[in-house]
Short mmCIF file of C-alpha atoms in Angstrom, two decimals:
data_model
loop_
_atom_site.label_atom_id
_atom_site.label_comp_id
_atom_site.label_asym_id
_atom_site.label_seq_id
_atom_site.Cartn_x
_atom_site.Cartn_y
_atom_site.Cartn_z
CA MET A 12 -18.73 -20.68 -20.64
CA GLU A 13 -20.19 -20.63 -17.04
CA THR A 14 -18.48 -19.09 -13.94
CA ILE A 15 -18.15 -21.43 -11.17
CA GLN A 16 -18.93 -19.45 -8.06
CA PRO A 17 -16.60 -20.28 -5.59
CA THR A 18 -17.89 -20.98 -1.75
CA ALA A 19 -17.68 -18.26 0.73
CA ALA A 20 -14.85 -20.25 2.66
CA GLN A 21 -13.47 -20.45 -0.78
CA GLY A 22 -13.95 -16.89 -1.22
CA MET A 23 -12.02 -15.91 2.21
CA GLN A 24 -9.01 -18.20 0.94
CA GLN A 25 -8.89 -16.43 -1.86
CA MET A 26 -9.12 -12.83 -0.84
CA ILE A 27 -6.07 -13.75 1.80
CA SER A 28 -4.25 -15.49 -1.13
CA GLN A 29 -4.24 -12.34 -2.87
CA VAL A 30 -3.36 -10.33 0.15
CA LEU A 31 -0.28 -12.18 0.90
CA ASN A 32 0.63 -11.78 -2.81
CA SER A 33 0.35 -8.47 -2.28
CA TRP A 34 3.02 -8.44 0.42
CA GLU A 35 4.92 -10.75 -1.40
CA GLY A 36 4.96 -8.12 -4.35
CA GLN A 37 6.26 -5.75 -1.84
CA ASN A 38 8.83 -7.22 -0.74
CA LYS A 39 9.93 -7.99 -4.01
CA VAL A 40 9.87 -4.06 -4.49
CA VAL A 41 12.18 -4.05 -1.61
CA HIS A 42 14.46 -6.87 -2.80
CA THR A 43 15.01 -5.76 -6.32
CA PHE A 44 15.43 -2.12 -5.25
CA PHE A 45 18.38 -3.31 -2.86
CA ALA A 46 19.92 -5.93 -5.08
CA LYS A 47 20.40 -3.77 -8.05
CA HIS A 48 22.09 -0.41 -6.05
CA ALA A 49 25.57 -0.84 -4.97
CA ASP A 50 26.31 0.58 -1.35
CA GLY A 51 26.82 3.94 -3.20
CA ILE A 52 23.42 4.37 -3.85
CA SER A 53 21.95 3.22 -0.39
CA ALA A 54 24.01 5.49 1.71
CA GLN A 55 22.33 8.53 -0.11
CA GLU A 56 19.37 10.61 1.28
CA VAL A 57 16.39 9.77 -0.89
CA ALA A 58 15.48 13.25 -1.15
CA PRO A 59 17.54 16.17 0.47
CA GLY A 60 17.55 16.24 4.26
CA ARG A 61 15.01 12.77 4.08
CA ASN A 62 16.22 9.34 5.35
CA ARG A 63 19.04 7.42 4.01
CA GLY A 64 18.55 4.08 1.69
CA ILE A 65 20.14 2.14 4.04
CA TYR A 66 18.30 3.33 6.94
CA LEU A 67 14.99 3.09 5.11
CA LEU A 68 16.01 -0.65 4.46
CA GLY A 69 17.02 -1.11 8.49
CA HIS A 70 13.11 0.34 8.70
CA LEU A 71 11.60 -1.70 6.92
CA THR A 72 13.20 -4.73 8.11
CA ALA A 73 12.94 -4.04 12.05
CA THR A 74 9.18 -3.25 10.96
CA SER A 75 8.75 -6.42 8.84
CA ASP A 76 10.50 -8.34 12.19
CA GLY A 77 8.11 -6.88 14.66
CA LEU A 78 5.47 -8.75 12.93
CA LEU A 79 6.70 -11.70 14.37
CA PRO A 80 5.63 -10.60 18.52
CA LEU A 81 2.62 -8.96 16.91
CA LEU A 82 1.47 -11.89 14.93
CA GLY A 83 2.13 -14.43 17.76
CA PHE A 84 4.81 -16.08 15.70
CA GLY A 85 7.90 -15.69 18.85
CA GLU A 86 10.44 -13.27 19.58
CA ARG A 87 11.79 -10.83 16.89
CA LEU A 88 14.86 -12.39 14.67
CA PHE A 89 17.43 -9.19 15.29
CA PRO A 90 15.96 -7.14 18.10
CA ALA A 91 18.61 -4.72 17.89
CA LEU A 92 17.39 -2.89 15.22
CA GLU A 93 14.13 -2.06 16.89
CA ASP A 94 16.51 0.74 18.55
CA LEU A 95 18.76 1.62 15.72
CA PHE A 96 15.50 2.08 12.76
CA LEU A 97 12.08 2.32 14.49
CA LYS A 98 12.97 4.22 18.13
CA ASN A 99 15.59 7.00 16.48
CA PRO A 100 15.33 9.03 13.37
CA ASP A 101 18.35 8.18 10.87
CA ARG A 102 22.03 9.47 11.94
CA ALA A 103 21.25 9.52 15.47
CA PHE A 104 23.81 6.69 15.82
CA ALA A 105 27.87 6.34 14.09
CA GLU A 106 27.32 2.85 13.51
CA ILE A 107 24.82 0.73 12.20
CA PRO A 108 24.94 -2.77 10.47
CA SER A 109 26.31 -2.74 6.99
CA PHE A 110 24.34 -2.75 4.06
CA GLU A 111 25.12 -6.55 3.03
CA THR A 112 24.11 -7.00 6.38
CA LEU A 113 20.96 -5.11 6.72
CA LYS A 114 20.25 -7.21 3.28
CA GLN A 115 20.75 -10.36 4.78
CA HIS A 116 18.37 -9.43 7.93
CA TRP A 117 15.87 -8.03 5.30
CA GLU A 118 15.73 -11.63 3.53
CA LYS A 119 16.09 -14.01 6.49
CA VAL A 120 12.91 -11.59 8.50
CA ASN A 121 10.92 -12.24 5.00
CA GLU A 122 11.54 -15.95 4.72
CA VAL A 123 10.45 -16.67 8.29
CA LEU A 124 7.18 -14.41 7.81
CA LYS A 125 6.82 -16.59 5.11
CA THR A 126 6.91 -19.75 6.38
CA ASN A 127 4.76 -18.57 9.55
CA PHE A 128 2.17 -16.82 7.25
CA ALA A 129 1.60 -20.12 5.56
CA THR A 130 0.65 -21.70 8.56
CA LEU A 131 -2.44 -19.79 9.23
CA THR A 132 -5.78 -20.03 8.13
CA PRO A 133 -7.95 -17.65 6.74
CA GLU A 134 -10.24 -17.67 10.36
CA GLN A 135 -6.90 -17.19 11.80
CA TRP A 136 -5.90 -14.10 9.99
CA LEU A 137 -9.32 -12.37 11.58
CA GLU A 138 -8.51 -13.10 14.96
CA ARG A 139 -6.89 -10.86 16.86
CA HIS A 140 -3.08 -9.97 17.48
CA THR A 141 -0.94 -9.84 20.02
CA LYS A 142 -1.56 -6.22 21.03
CA VAL A 143 -5.41 -6.47 21.51
CA SER A 144 -6.48 -7.07 24.65
CA GLU A 145 -9.89 -9.97 24.21
CA ALA A 146 -12.24 -7.29 25.69
CA ASP A 147 -11.00 -4.93 22.87
CA PHE A 148 -11.03 -7.37 20.17
CA ALA A 149 -14.79 -7.68 20.81
CA LEU A 150 -15.38 -4.37 20.79
CA ASP A 151 -13.73 -4.08 17.40
CA PRO A 152 -13.03 -7.25 15.65
CA SER A 153 -11.31 -5.48 13.17
CA ARG A 154 -8.04 -5.41 14.83
CA ASN A 155 -6.75 -8.44 13.65
CA LYS A 156 -3.89 -9.69 12.01
CA LEU A 157 -5.10 -9.17 8.68
CA ASN A 158 -5.50 -5.37 9.04
CA VAL A 159 -1.84 -5.67 10.81
CA LEU A 160 -0.55 -7.03 7.28
CA LEU A 161 -2.46 -4.90 5.03
CA SER A 162 -1.15 -2.00 7.16
CA ARG A 163 2.40 -2.75 7.01
CA ILE A 164 2.03 -3.39 3.25
CA ILE A 165 0.66 0.00 2.75
CA HIS A 166 3.59 1.12 4.81
CA GLN A 167 6.48 -0.69 2.57
CA SER A 168 5.19 0.99 -0.52
CA TYR A 169 5.12 4.24 1.05
CA HIS A 170 8.67 4.03 1.59
CA ALA A 171 9.47 2.29 -1.70
CA GLY A 172 7.72 5.42 -3.28
CA GLN A 173 10.54 7.38 -1.62
CA LEU A 174 13.45 4.87 -2.36
CA ALA A 175 12.71 5.26 -5.75
CA PHE A 176 14.14 8.82 -5.89
CA LEU A 177 17.27 6.73 -5.80
CA THR A 178 17.16 5.88 -9.39
CA PRO A 179 18.55 7.74 -11.47
CA LYS A 180 15.56 9.94 -13.52
CA ASN A 181 16.16 7.97 -16.93
CA ALA A 182 17.28 4.62 -15.91
CA MET B 12 -15.18 -14.93 27.28
CA GLU B 13 -15.42 -17.31 24.39
CA THR B 14 -14.67 -15.50 20.84
CA ILE B 15 -17.27 -16.14 18.50
CA GLN B 16 -16.26 -17.71 15.14
CA PRO B 17 -17.48 -16.16 12.33
CA THR B 18 -19.02 -17.89 9.43
CA ALA B 19 -17.21 -17.70 6.16
CA ALA B 20 -19.51 -15.89 4.46
CA GLN B 21 -19.16 -13.03 7.38
CA GLY B 22 -15.79 -13.52 7.20
CA MET B 23 -15.55 -12.34 3.50
CA GLN B 24 -17.50 -9.47 4.51
CA GLN B 25 -15.06 -8.45 6.82
CA MET B 26 -12.21 -8.81 5.00
CA ILE B 27 -13.97 -7.04 2.43
CA SER B 28 -14.74 -4.39 4.88
CA GLN B 29 -10.93 -4.19 5.93
CA VAL B 30 -9.70 -3.55 2.54
CA LEU B 31 -12.25 -0.81 1.59
CA ASN B 32 -11.22 0.91 5.14
CA SER B 33 -7.51 0.71 3.76
CA TRP B 34 -8.62 2.62 0.21
CA GLU B 35 -10.71 5.44 2.57
CA GLY B 36 -7.96 5.41 5.25
CA GLN B 37 -5.46 6.04 2.17
CA ASN B 38 -7.58 8.43 0.25
CA LYS B 39 -7.86 10.31 3.57
CA VAL B 40 -4.37 10.54 3.80
CA VAL B 41 -3.93 12.29 0.36
CA HIS B 42 -7.07 14.72 1.28
CA THR B 43 -5.77 15.63 4.36
CA PHE B 44 -2.14 16.26 2.72
CA PHE B 45 -3.84 18.35 0.11
CA ALA B 46 -6.41 20.44 2.79
CA LYS B 47 -3.54 21.54 4.63
CA HIS B 48 -0.98 22.82 2.24
CA ALA B 49 -1.71 25.76 0.09
CA ASP B 50 -1.03 25.84 -3.69
CA GLY B 51 2.69 27.21 -3.20
CA ILE B 52 3.42 23.34 -1.65
CA SER B 53 2.14 21.62 -4.43
CA ALA B 54 4.00 23.35 -7.21
CA GLN B 55 6.83 22.21 -5.95
CA GLU B 56 8.78 19.26 -7.02
CA VAL B 57 8.77 16.21 -4.29
CA ALA B 58 12.08 15.59 -4.76
CA PRO B 59 15.03 17.39 -7.22
CA GLY B 60 14.05 16.94 -10.47
CA ARG B 61 10.80 14.44 -9.99
CA ASN B 62 7.04 15.43 -9.96
CA ARG B 63 5.54 18.25 -8.69
CA GLY B 64 2.97 17.98 -5.76
CA ILE B 65 0.02 19.05 -8.59
CA TYR B 66 0.63 16.58 -10.64
CA LEU B 67 0.93 13.92 -8.39
CA LEU B 68 -2.78 15.13 -7.75
CA GLY B 69 -3.46 14.66 -10.80
CA HIS B 70 -1.90 11.11 -11.26
CA LEU B 71 -4.08 10.38 -8.30
CA THR B 72 -7.13 11.47 -9.37
CA ALA B 73 -6.52 10.14 -13.11
CA THR B 74 -5.65 6.90 -11.73
CA SER B 75 -8.49 6.68 -9.69
CA ASP B 76 -10.67 8.05 -12.22
CA GLY B 77 -10.19 4.93 -14.42
CA LEU B 78 -11.55 2.87 -11.68
CA LEU B 79 -15.30 3.57 -13.00
CA PRO B 80 -14.59 2.16 -15.87
CA LEU B 81 -12.15 -0.81 -15.19
CA LEU B 82 -14.73 -2.13 -12.33
CA GLY B 83 -17.61 -1.50 -14.32
CA PHE B 84 -19.42 0.97 -12.98
CA GLY B 85 -19.26 3.61 -16.08
CA GLU B 86 -17.38 6.34 -17.70
CA ARG B 87 -14.48 8.28 -16.48
CA LEU B 88 -16.00 11.41 -14.51
CA PHE B 89 -12.94 13.60 -16.17
CA PRO B 90 -11.34 11.73 -19.20
CA ALA B 91 -9.45 14.67 -20.22
CA LEU B 92 -7.35 13.99 -16.84
CA GLU B 93 -5.87 10.74 -18.39
CA ASP B 94 -3.99 12.40 -21.50
CA LEU B 95 -2.42 15.10 -18.59
CA PHE B 96 -1.44 13.13 -15.57
CA LEU B 97 -1.31 9.18 -17.33
CA LYS B 98 0.30 9.02 -20.67
CA ASN B 99 2.23 12.11 -20.28
CA PRO B 100 5.16 13.11 -17.70
CA ASP B 101 4.66 15.87 -15.65
CA ARG B 102 5.40 19.31 -17.36
CA ALA B 103 4.44 17.91 -20.74
CA PHE B 104 1.56 20.77 -20.82
CA ALA B 105 1.97 24.36 -20.26
CA GLU B 106 -1.45 24.35 -18.98
CA ILE B 107 -2.92 22.15 -17.19
CA PRO B 108 -6.45 22.23 -14.44
CA SER B 109 -5.79 24.61 -11.14
CA PHE B 110 -4.94 23.31 -7.91
CA GLU B 111 -8.56 23.96 -6.61
CA THR B 112 -9.96 22.27 -9.77
CA LEU B 113 -8.08 18.92 -9.30
CA LYS B 114 -9.32 18.78 -5.50
CA GLN B 115 -12.16 18.80 -6.41
CA HIS B 116 -12.42 16.08 -9.31
CA TRP B 117 -10.32 14.11 -6.33
CA GLU B 118 -12.96 14.88 -4.08
CA LYS B 119 -15.69 14.19 -6.52
CA VAL B 120 -13.71 10.28 -8.14
CA ASN B 121 -13.41 9.23 -4.42
CA GLU B 122 -16.85 9.99 -3.44
CA VAL B 123 -18.07 8.46 -6.66
CA LEU B 124 -16.43 5.37 -5.68
CA LYS B 125 -17.35 4.91 -2.61
CA THR B 126 -20.55 5.03 -3.51
CA ASN B 127 -20.30 2.06 -6.53
CA PHE B 128 -17.88 0.40 -4.10
CA ALA B 129 -20.85 -0.18 -1.80
CA THR B 130 -23.23 -1.82 -3.73
CA LEU B 131 -20.91 -4.68 -4.43
CA THR B 132 -21.32 -8.16 -2.87
CA PRO B 133 -17.67 -9.76 -1.22
CA GLU B 134 -18.11 -12.40 -3.96
CA GLN B 135 -18.66 -9.64 -6.69
CA TRP B 136 -15.53 -8.37 -5.85
CA LEU B 137 -13.98 -11.91 -6.31
CA GLU B 138 -15.34 -11.07 -9.92
CA ARG B 139 -13.17 -10.57 -13.07
CA HIS B 140 -12.84 -6.76 -13.75
CA THR B 141 -13.35 -5.35 -17.12
CA LYS B 142 -9.98 -5.40 -19.06
CA VAL B 143 -9.97 -9.47 -18.61
CA SER B 144 -11.49 -11.86 -20.97
CA GLU B 145 -13.83 -14.68 -19.26
CA ALA B 146 -11.50 -16.84 -20.80
CA ASP B 147 -8.45 -15.21 -19.14
CA PHE B 148 -10.15 -14.73 -15.88
CA ALA B 149 -10.78 -18.76 -15.70
CA LEU B 150 -6.96 -19.78 -16.24
CA ASP B 151 -6.05 -16.82 -13.35
CA PRO B 152 -9.28 -16.22 -10.68
CA SER B 153 -7.07 -13.52 -8.93
CA ARG B 154 -7.62 -11.00 -12.14
CA ASN B 155 -10.63 -9.76 -10.30
CA LYS B 156 -11.82 -6.80 -8.64
CA LEU B 157 -10.53 -7.06 -5.20
CA ASN B 158 -7.10 -7.37 -6.91
CA VAL B 159 -7.09 -4.24 -8.64
CA LEU B 160 -8.31 -1.95 -5.45
CA LEU B 161 -5.15 -3.47 -3.92
CA SER B 162 -3.01 -2.22 -6.55
CA ARG B 163 -4.53 0.69 -6.35
CA ILE B 164 -3.78 0.95 -2.52
CA ILE B 165 -0.10 0.38 -2.83
CA HIS B 166 -0.14 2.57 -5.76
CA GLN B 167 -1.44 5.40 -3.29
CA SER B 168 0.18 4.86 -0.34
CA TYR B 169 3.99 4.97 -2.95
CA HIS B 170 3.04 8.19 -3.72
CA ALA B 171 1.68 9.58 -0.51
CA GLY B 172 5.46 8.37 0.49
CA GLN B 173 6.82 11.05 -1.97
CA LEU B 174 4.10 13.55 -1.20
CA ALA B 175 5.69 13.59 2.60
CA PHE B 176 8.79 15.35 1.39
CA LEU B 177 6.84 18.71 0.67
CA THR B 178 6.02 18.90 3.96
CA PRO B 179 9.10 20.50 6.05
CA LYS B 180 10.80 18.10 7.63
CA ASN B 181 10.22 19.37 11.22
CA ALA B 182 6.60 20.25 10.81
#
């Protein structure tokens, strides 16, 4: 059986699809974690003196929400989360949104991102993101939308590894 | 200033370069962590009842070493690590290699991988890895070398998030 070589345009599409699948996969890991665990678990610190599960959920939601302006899709859906979960550490505020509210925000952000991601061609993933000027981008073409997505996949996995500690060891 | 559109072939090259940069970046995170911390830190559990830092170093080294056969570059450099750090949990063996030895193995594996990665064209990254048959690959072309690398970047970041807990909180 002979393997059919894809054209370069198909190759680009294939690569982007795989990166998007990695993104979706990471979203699913976080979704599954918080769907499985009740409020009680999310209120615990992932390790002694470290962030609580609920803070990490807010942190990941606020980070993903920031992809909307960064990739040129529009404004943040939940701008209040930035102050609560990005600019300040856990426990900086006496009141934060409930676990249920944050889970809904998380799903909404991912849904809107997915819709917007689907509109980008592979070539557009290689275009600059909104925080880099045209001049700086000319100097470093890797400062593109794909790079932002790769770094967010890595960031999400980093925290998923920490969330895993809230699951009892022999569960 | 007009942006010059890359050709599809250049686009593929750009995408692969960025994924490889992500890989290198994650290797650097782990390298920097273990270069900075002495034996004492690596002997500690990353969270109560969880893996020790030294086990995670062995685990990441053994995982990366497995990329050599999986991507068709040859045999594992340190096959003994597979039993110690992949097939068995932490503390299954009374004796494991020293922290210094594992650090050397880690650097060596990454060096050999880097040399081999540099020989692959973007098209070759889209070819099947050695654990999938030609027939299965025809059914799912995403079972390629790029996908293996993406999943290993994610895996490494997952454990990097856990290693971070060995660093004192206000360091």
